[in-house]
N, C-alpha and C. Protein backbone atom coordinates (compact mmCIF):
# COMPACT_ATOMS: atom_id res chain seq x y z
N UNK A 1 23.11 -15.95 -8.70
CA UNK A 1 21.74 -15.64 -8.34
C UNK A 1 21.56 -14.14 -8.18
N UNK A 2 20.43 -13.93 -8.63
CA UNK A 2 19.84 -12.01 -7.94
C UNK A 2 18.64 -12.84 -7.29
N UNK A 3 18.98 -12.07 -5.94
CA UNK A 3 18.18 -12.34 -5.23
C UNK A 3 16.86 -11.36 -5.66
N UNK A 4 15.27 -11.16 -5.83
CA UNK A 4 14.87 -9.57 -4.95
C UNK A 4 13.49 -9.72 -4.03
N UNK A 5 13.52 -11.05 -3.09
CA UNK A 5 12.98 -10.74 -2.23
C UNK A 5 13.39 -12.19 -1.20
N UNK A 6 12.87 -12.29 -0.01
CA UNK A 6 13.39 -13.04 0.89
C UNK A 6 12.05 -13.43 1.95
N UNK A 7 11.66 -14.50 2.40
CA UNK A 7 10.87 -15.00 3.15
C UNK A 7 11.43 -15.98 4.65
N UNK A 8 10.71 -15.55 5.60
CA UNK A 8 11.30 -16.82 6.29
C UNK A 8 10.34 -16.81 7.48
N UNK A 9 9.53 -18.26 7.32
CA UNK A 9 8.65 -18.22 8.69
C UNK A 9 9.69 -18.85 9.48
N UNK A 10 10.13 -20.09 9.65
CA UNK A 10 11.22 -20.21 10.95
C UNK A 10 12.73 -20.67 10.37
N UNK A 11 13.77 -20.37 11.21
CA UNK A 11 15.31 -20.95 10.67
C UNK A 11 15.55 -21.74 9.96
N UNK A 12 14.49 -22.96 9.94
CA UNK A 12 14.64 -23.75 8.64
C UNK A 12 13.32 -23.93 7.87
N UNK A 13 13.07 -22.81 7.69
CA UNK A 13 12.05 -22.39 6.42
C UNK A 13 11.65 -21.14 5.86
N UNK A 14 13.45 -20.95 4.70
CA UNK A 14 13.20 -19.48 4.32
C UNK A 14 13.63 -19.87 2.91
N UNK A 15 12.52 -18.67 2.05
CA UNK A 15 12.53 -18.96 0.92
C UNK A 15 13.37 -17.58 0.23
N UNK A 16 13.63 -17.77 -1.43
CA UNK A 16 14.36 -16.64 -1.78
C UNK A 16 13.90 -16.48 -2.93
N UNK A 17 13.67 -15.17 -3.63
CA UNK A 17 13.44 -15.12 -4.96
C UNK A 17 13.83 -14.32 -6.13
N UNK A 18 14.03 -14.52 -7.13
CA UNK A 18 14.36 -14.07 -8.06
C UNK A 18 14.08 -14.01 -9.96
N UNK A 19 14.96 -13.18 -10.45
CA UNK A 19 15.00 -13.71 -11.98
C UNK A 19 15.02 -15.23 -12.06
N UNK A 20 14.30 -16.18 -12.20
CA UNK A 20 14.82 -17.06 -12.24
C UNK A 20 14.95 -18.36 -11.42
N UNK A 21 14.97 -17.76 -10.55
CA UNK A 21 15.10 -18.14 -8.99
C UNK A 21 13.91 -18.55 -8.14
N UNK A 22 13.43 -19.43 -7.84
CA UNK A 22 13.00 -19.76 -6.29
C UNK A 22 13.81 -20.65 -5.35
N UNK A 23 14.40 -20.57 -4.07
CA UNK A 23 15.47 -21.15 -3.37
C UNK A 23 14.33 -21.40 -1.94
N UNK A 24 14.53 -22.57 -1.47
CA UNK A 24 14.45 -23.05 -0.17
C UNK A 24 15.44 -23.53 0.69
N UNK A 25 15.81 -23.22 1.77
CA UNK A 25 16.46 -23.23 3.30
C UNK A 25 16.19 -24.18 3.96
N UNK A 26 16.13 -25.21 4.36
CA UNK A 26 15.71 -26.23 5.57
C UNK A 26 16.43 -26.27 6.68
N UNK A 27 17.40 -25.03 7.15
CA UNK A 27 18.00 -24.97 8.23
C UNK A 27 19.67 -26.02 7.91
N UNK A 28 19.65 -26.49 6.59
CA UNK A 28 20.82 -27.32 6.50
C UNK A 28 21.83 -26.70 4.82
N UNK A 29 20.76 -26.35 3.75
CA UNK A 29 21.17 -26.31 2.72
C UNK A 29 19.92 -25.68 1.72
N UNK A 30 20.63 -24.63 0.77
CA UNK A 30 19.57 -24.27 -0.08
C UNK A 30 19.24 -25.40 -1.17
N UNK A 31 18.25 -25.72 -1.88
CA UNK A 31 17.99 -26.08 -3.15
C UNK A 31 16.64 -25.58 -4.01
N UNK A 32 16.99 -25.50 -5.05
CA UNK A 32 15.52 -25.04 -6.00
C UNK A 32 14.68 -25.98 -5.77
N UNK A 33 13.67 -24.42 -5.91
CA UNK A 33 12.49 -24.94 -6.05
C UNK A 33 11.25 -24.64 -7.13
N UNK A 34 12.26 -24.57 -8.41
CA UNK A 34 11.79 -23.67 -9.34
C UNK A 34 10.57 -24.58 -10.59
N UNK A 35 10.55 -25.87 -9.83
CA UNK A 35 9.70 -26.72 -10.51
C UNK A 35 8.64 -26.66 -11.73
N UNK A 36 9.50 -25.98 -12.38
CA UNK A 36 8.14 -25.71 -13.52
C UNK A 36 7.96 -24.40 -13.79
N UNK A 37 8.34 -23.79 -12.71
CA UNK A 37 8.05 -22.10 -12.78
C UNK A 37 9.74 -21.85 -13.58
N UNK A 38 9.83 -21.27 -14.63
CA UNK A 38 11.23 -21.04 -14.87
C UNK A 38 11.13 -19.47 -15.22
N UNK A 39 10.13 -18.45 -14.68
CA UNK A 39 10.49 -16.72 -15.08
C UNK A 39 10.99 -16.75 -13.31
N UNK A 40 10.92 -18.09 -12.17
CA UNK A 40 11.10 -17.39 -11.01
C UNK A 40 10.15 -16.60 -10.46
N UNK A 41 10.28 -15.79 -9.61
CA UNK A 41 9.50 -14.90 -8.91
C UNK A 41 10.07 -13.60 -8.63
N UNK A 42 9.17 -12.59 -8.21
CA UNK A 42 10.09 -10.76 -7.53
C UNK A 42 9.98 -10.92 -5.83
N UNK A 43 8.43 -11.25 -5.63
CA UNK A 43 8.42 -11.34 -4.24
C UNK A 43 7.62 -12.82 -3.62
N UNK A 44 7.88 -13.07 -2.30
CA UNK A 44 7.60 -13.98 -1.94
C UNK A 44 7.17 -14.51 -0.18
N UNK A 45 6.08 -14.94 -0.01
CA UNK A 45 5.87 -14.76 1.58
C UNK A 45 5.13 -16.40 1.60
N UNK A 46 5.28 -16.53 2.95
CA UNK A 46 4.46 -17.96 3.20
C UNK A 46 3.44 -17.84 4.72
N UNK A 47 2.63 -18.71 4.64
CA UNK A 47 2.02 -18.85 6.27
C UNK A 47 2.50 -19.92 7.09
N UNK A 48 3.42 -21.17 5.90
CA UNK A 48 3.95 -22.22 6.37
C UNK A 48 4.59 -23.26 5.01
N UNK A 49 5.05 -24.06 5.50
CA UNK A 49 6.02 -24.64 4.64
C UNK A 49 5.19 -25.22 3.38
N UNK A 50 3.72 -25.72 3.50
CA UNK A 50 2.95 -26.23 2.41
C UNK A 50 1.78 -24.51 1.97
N UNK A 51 2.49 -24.11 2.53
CA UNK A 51 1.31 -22.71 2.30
C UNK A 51 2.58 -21.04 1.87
N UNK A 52 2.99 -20.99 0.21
CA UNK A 52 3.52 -20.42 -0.17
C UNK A 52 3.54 -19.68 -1.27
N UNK A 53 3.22 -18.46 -1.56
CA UNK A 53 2.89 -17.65 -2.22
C UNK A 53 3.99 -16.78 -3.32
N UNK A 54 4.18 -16.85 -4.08
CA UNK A 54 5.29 -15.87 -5.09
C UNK A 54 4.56 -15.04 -6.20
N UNK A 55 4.67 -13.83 -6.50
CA UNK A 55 4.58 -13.06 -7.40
C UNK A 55 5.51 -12.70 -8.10
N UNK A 56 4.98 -12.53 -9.38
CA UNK A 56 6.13 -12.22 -10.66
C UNK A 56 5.71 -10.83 -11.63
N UNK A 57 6.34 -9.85 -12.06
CA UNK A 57 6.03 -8.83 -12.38
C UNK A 57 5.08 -9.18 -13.79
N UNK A 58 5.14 -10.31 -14.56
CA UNK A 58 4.46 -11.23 -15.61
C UNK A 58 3.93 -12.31 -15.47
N UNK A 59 3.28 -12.57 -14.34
CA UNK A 59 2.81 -14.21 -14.82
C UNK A 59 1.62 -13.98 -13.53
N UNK A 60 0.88 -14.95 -13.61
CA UNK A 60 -0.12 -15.41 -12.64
C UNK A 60 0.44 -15.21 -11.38
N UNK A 61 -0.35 -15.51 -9.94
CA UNK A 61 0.35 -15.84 -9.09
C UNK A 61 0.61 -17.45 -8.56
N UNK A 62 1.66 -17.05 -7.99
CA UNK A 62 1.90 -19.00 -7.73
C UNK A 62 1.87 -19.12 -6.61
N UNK A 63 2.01 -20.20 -6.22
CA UNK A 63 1.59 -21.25 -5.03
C UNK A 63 1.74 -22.60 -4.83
N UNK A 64 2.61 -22.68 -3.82
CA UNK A 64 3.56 -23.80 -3.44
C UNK A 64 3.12 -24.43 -2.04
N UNK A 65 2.30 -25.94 -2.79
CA UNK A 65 1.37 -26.84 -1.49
C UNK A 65 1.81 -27.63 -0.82
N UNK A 66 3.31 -27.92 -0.52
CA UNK A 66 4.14 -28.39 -0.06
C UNK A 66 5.13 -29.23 -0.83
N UNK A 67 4.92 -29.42 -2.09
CA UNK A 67 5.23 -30.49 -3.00
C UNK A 67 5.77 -30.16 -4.60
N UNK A 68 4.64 -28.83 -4.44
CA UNK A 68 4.72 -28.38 -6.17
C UNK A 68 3.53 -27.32 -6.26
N UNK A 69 4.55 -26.18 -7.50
CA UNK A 69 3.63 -24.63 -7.62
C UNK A 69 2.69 -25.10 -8.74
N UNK A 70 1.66 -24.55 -8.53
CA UNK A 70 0.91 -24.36 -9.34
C UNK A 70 0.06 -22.39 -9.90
N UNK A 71 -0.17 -22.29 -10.54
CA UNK A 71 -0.69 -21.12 -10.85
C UNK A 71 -2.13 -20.51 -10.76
N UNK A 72 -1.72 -19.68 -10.59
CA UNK A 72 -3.30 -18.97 -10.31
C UNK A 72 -3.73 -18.29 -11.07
N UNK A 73 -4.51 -18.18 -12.15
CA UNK A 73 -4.92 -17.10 -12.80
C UNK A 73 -5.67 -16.07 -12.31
N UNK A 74 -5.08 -14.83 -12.45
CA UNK A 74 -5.74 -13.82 -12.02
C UNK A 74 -6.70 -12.73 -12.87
N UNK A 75 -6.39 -13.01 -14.23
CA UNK A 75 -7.00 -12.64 -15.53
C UNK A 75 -8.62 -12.36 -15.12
N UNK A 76 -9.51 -11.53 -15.46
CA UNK A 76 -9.08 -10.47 -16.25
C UNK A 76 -8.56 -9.20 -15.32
N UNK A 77 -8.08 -9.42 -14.21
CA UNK A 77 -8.16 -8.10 -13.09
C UNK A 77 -6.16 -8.18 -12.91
N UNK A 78 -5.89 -8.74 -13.65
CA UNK A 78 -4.01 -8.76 -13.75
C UNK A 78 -3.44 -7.24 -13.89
N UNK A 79 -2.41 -7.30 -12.84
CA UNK A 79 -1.48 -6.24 -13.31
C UNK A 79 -0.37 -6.37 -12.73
N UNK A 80 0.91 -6.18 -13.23
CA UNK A 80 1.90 -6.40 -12.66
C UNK A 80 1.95 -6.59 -11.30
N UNK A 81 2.08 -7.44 -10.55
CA UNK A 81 2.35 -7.47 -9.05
C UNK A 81 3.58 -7.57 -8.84
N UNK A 82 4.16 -6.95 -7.34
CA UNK A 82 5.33 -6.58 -6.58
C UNK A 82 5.12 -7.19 -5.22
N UNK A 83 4.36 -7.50 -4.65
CA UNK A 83 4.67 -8.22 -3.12
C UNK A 83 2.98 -8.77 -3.14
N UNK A 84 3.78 -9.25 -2.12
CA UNK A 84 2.56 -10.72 -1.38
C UNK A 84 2.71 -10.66 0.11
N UNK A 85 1.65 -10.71 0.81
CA UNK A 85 1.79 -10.93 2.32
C UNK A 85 0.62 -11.56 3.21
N UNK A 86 0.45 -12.00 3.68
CA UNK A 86 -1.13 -12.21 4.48
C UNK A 86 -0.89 -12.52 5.91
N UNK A 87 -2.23 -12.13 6.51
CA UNK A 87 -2.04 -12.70 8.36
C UNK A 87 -2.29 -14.02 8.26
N UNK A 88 -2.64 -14.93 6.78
CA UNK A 88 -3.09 -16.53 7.02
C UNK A 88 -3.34 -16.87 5.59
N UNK A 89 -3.48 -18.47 5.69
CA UNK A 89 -3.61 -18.97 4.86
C UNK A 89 -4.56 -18.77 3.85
N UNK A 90 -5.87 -17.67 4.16
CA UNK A 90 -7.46 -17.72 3.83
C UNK A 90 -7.24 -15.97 3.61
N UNK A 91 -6.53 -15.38 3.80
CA UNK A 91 -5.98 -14.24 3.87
C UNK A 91 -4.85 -13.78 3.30
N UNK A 92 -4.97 -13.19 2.18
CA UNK A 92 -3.69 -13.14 1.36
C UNK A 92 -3.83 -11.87 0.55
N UNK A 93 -2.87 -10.85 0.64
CA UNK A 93 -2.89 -10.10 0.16
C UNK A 93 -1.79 -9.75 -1.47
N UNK A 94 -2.10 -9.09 -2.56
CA UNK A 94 -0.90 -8.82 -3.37
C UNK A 94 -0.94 -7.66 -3.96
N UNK A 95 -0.04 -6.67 -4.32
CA UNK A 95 -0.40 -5.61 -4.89
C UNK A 95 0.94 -5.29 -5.88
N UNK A 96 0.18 -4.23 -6.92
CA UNK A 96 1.34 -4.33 -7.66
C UNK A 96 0.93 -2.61 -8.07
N UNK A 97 1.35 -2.63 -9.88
CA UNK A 97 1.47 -1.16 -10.84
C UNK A 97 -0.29 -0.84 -10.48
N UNK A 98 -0.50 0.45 -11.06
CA UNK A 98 -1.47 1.02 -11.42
C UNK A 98 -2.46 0.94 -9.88
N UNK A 99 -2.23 0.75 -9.19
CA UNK A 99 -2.87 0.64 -7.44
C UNK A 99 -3.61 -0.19 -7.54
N UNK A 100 -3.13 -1.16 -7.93
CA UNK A 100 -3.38 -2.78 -8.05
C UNK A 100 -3.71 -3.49 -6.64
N UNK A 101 -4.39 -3.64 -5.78
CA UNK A 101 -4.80 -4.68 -4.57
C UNK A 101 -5.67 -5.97 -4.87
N UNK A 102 -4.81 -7.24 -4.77
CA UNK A 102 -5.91 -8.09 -5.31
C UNK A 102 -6.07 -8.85 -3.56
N UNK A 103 -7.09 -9.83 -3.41
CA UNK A 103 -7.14 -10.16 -1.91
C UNK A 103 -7.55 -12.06 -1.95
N UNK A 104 -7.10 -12.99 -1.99
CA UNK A 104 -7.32 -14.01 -1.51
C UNK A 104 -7.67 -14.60 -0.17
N UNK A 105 -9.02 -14.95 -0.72
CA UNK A 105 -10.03 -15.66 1.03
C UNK A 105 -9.96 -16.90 0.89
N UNK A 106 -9.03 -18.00 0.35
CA UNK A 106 -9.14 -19.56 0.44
C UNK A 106 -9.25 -20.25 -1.21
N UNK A 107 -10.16 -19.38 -1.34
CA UNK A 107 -10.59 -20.20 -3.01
C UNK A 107 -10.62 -19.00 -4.29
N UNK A 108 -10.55 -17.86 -3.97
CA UNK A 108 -10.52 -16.73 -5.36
C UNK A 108 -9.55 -15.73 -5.00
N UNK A 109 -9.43 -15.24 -5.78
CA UNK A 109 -8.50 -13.74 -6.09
C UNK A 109 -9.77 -12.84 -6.25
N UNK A 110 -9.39 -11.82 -5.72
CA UNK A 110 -10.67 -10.18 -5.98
C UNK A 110 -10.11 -9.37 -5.59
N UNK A 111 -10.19 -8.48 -6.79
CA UNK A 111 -9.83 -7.27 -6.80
C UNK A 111 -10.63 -6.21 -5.68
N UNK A 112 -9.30 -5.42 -4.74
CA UNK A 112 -9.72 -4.24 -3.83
C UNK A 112 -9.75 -3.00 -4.41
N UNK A 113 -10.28 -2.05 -4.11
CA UNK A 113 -10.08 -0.62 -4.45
C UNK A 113 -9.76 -0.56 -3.65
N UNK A 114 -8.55 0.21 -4.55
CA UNK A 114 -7.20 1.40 -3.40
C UNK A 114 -7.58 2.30 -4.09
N UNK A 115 -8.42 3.18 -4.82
CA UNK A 115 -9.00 4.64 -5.10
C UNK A 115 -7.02 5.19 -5.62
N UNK A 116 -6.22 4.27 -5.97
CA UNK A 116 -5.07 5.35 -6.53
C UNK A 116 -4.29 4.69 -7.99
N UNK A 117 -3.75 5.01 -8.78
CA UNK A 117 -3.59 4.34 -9.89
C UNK A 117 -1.79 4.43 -9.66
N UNK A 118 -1.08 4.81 -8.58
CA UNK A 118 0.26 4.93 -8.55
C UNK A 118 0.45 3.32 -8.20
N UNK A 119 1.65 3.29 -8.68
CA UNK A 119 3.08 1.69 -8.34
C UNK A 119 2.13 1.66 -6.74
N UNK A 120 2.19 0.46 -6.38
CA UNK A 120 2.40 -0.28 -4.92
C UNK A 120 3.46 -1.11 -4.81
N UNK A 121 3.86 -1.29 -3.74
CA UNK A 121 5.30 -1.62 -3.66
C UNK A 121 5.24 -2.41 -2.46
N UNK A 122 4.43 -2.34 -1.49
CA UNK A 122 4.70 -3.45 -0.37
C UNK A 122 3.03 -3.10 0.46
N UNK A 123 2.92 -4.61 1.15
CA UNK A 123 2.02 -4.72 1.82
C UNK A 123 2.64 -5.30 3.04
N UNK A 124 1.64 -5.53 4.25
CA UNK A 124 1.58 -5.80 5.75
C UNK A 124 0.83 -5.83 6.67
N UNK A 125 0.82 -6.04 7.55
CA UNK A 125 0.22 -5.99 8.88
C UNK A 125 0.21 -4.62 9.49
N UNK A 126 -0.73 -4.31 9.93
CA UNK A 126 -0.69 -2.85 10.51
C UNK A 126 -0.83 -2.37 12.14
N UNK A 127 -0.51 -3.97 12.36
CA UNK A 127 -0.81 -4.33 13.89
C UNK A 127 -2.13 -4.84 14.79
N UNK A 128 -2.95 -4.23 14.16
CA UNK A 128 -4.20 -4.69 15.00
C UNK A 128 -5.40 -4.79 13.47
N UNK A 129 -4.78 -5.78 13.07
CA UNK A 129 -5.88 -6.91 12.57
C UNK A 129 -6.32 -6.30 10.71
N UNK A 130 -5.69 -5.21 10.17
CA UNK A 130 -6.09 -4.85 9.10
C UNK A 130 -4.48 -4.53 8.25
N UNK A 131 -4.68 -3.89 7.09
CA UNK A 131 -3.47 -3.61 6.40
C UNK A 131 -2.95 -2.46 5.79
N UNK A 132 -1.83 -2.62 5.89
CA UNK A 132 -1.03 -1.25 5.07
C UNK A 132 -0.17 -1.81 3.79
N UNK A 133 -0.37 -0.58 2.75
CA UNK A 133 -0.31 -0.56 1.42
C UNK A 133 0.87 0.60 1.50
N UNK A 134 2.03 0.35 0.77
CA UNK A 134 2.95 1.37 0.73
C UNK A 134 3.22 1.62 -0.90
N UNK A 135 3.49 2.91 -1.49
CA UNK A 135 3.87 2.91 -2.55
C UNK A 135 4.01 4.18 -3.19
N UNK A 136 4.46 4.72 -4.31
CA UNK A 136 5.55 5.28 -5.16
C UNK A 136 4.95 6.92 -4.57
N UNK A 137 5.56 7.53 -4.02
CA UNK A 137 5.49 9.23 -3.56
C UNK A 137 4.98 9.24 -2.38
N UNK A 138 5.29 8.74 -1.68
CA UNK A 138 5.19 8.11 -0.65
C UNK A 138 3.50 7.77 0.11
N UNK A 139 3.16 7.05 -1.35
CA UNK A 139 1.68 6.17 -0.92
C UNK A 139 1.70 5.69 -0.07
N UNK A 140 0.42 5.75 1.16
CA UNK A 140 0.20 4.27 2.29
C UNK A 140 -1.07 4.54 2.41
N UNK A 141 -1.78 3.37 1.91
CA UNK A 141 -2.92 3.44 1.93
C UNK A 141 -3.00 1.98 3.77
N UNK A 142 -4.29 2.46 4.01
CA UNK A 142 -4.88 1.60 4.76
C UNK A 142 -6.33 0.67 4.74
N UNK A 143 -6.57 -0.37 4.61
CA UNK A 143 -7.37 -1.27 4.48
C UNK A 143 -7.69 -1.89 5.80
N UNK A 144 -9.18 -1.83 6.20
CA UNK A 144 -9.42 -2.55 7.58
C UNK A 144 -10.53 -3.39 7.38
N UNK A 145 -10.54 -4.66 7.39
CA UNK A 145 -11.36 -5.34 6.60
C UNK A 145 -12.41 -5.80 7.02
């Protein structure tokens, strides 16, 4: 396995991802969970065990409802994505190349302006209720929504 990213809401519910790769934890034993998805994922975050999110530097984003991923098209506003994160299920953030911010509220993907065309590389929580955008020369953008 190459791992290149890692999730875990509690001890027995952490996910892993890769070339190739999606892995789940139940606190006893890993097994795939690559059901259909076979490019795998780069990064990967959840809000809960039926509520799971993966990005791939090529493909849609996916999403895992407790059972089985399905895809999201993000077309025509696609660009490579690198991480995924959200404070909730209705709240979902992803960003990738070219200052890519896309934002999920429950039912769509929409594109944010980040006003920068550099790599993004990670998103988060910024503590009190909005987000931070990190990326290539040492970008951090902030979003308060």
């Amino acid at each position: 396995w190459s791992i290149d990213d890692v999730w875990g809401a509690s001890p027995d519910d952490v996910w892993a991802v890769g070339a190739g790769v999606i892995v789940h934890w139940d606190g006893t034993a890993w097994s795939s969970r690559l059901g259909g998805v076979a490019a795998g994922a780069d990064a990967i975050w959840s809000s809960g065990p039926d509520d799971v999110w993966a990005v791939d530097y090529g493909s849609d984003v996916l999403h895992w409802d407790g059972s089985s991923w399905s895809s999201i098209p993000i077309l025509p506003i696609w660009r490579e994505l690198t991480a995924v994160w959200g404070p909730g299920a209705t709240d979902v953030w992803a960003v990738g190349f070219s200052g890519m911010i896309l934002h999920w509220d429950g039912s769509s993907w929409s594109k944010v302006r980040s006003g920068t065309t550099t790599g993004l590389f990670g998103v988060g929580s910024d503590g009190s209720g909005g987000v931070r955008v990190v990326g290539e020369g040492g970008a951090v953008l902030h979003h308060r929504p």
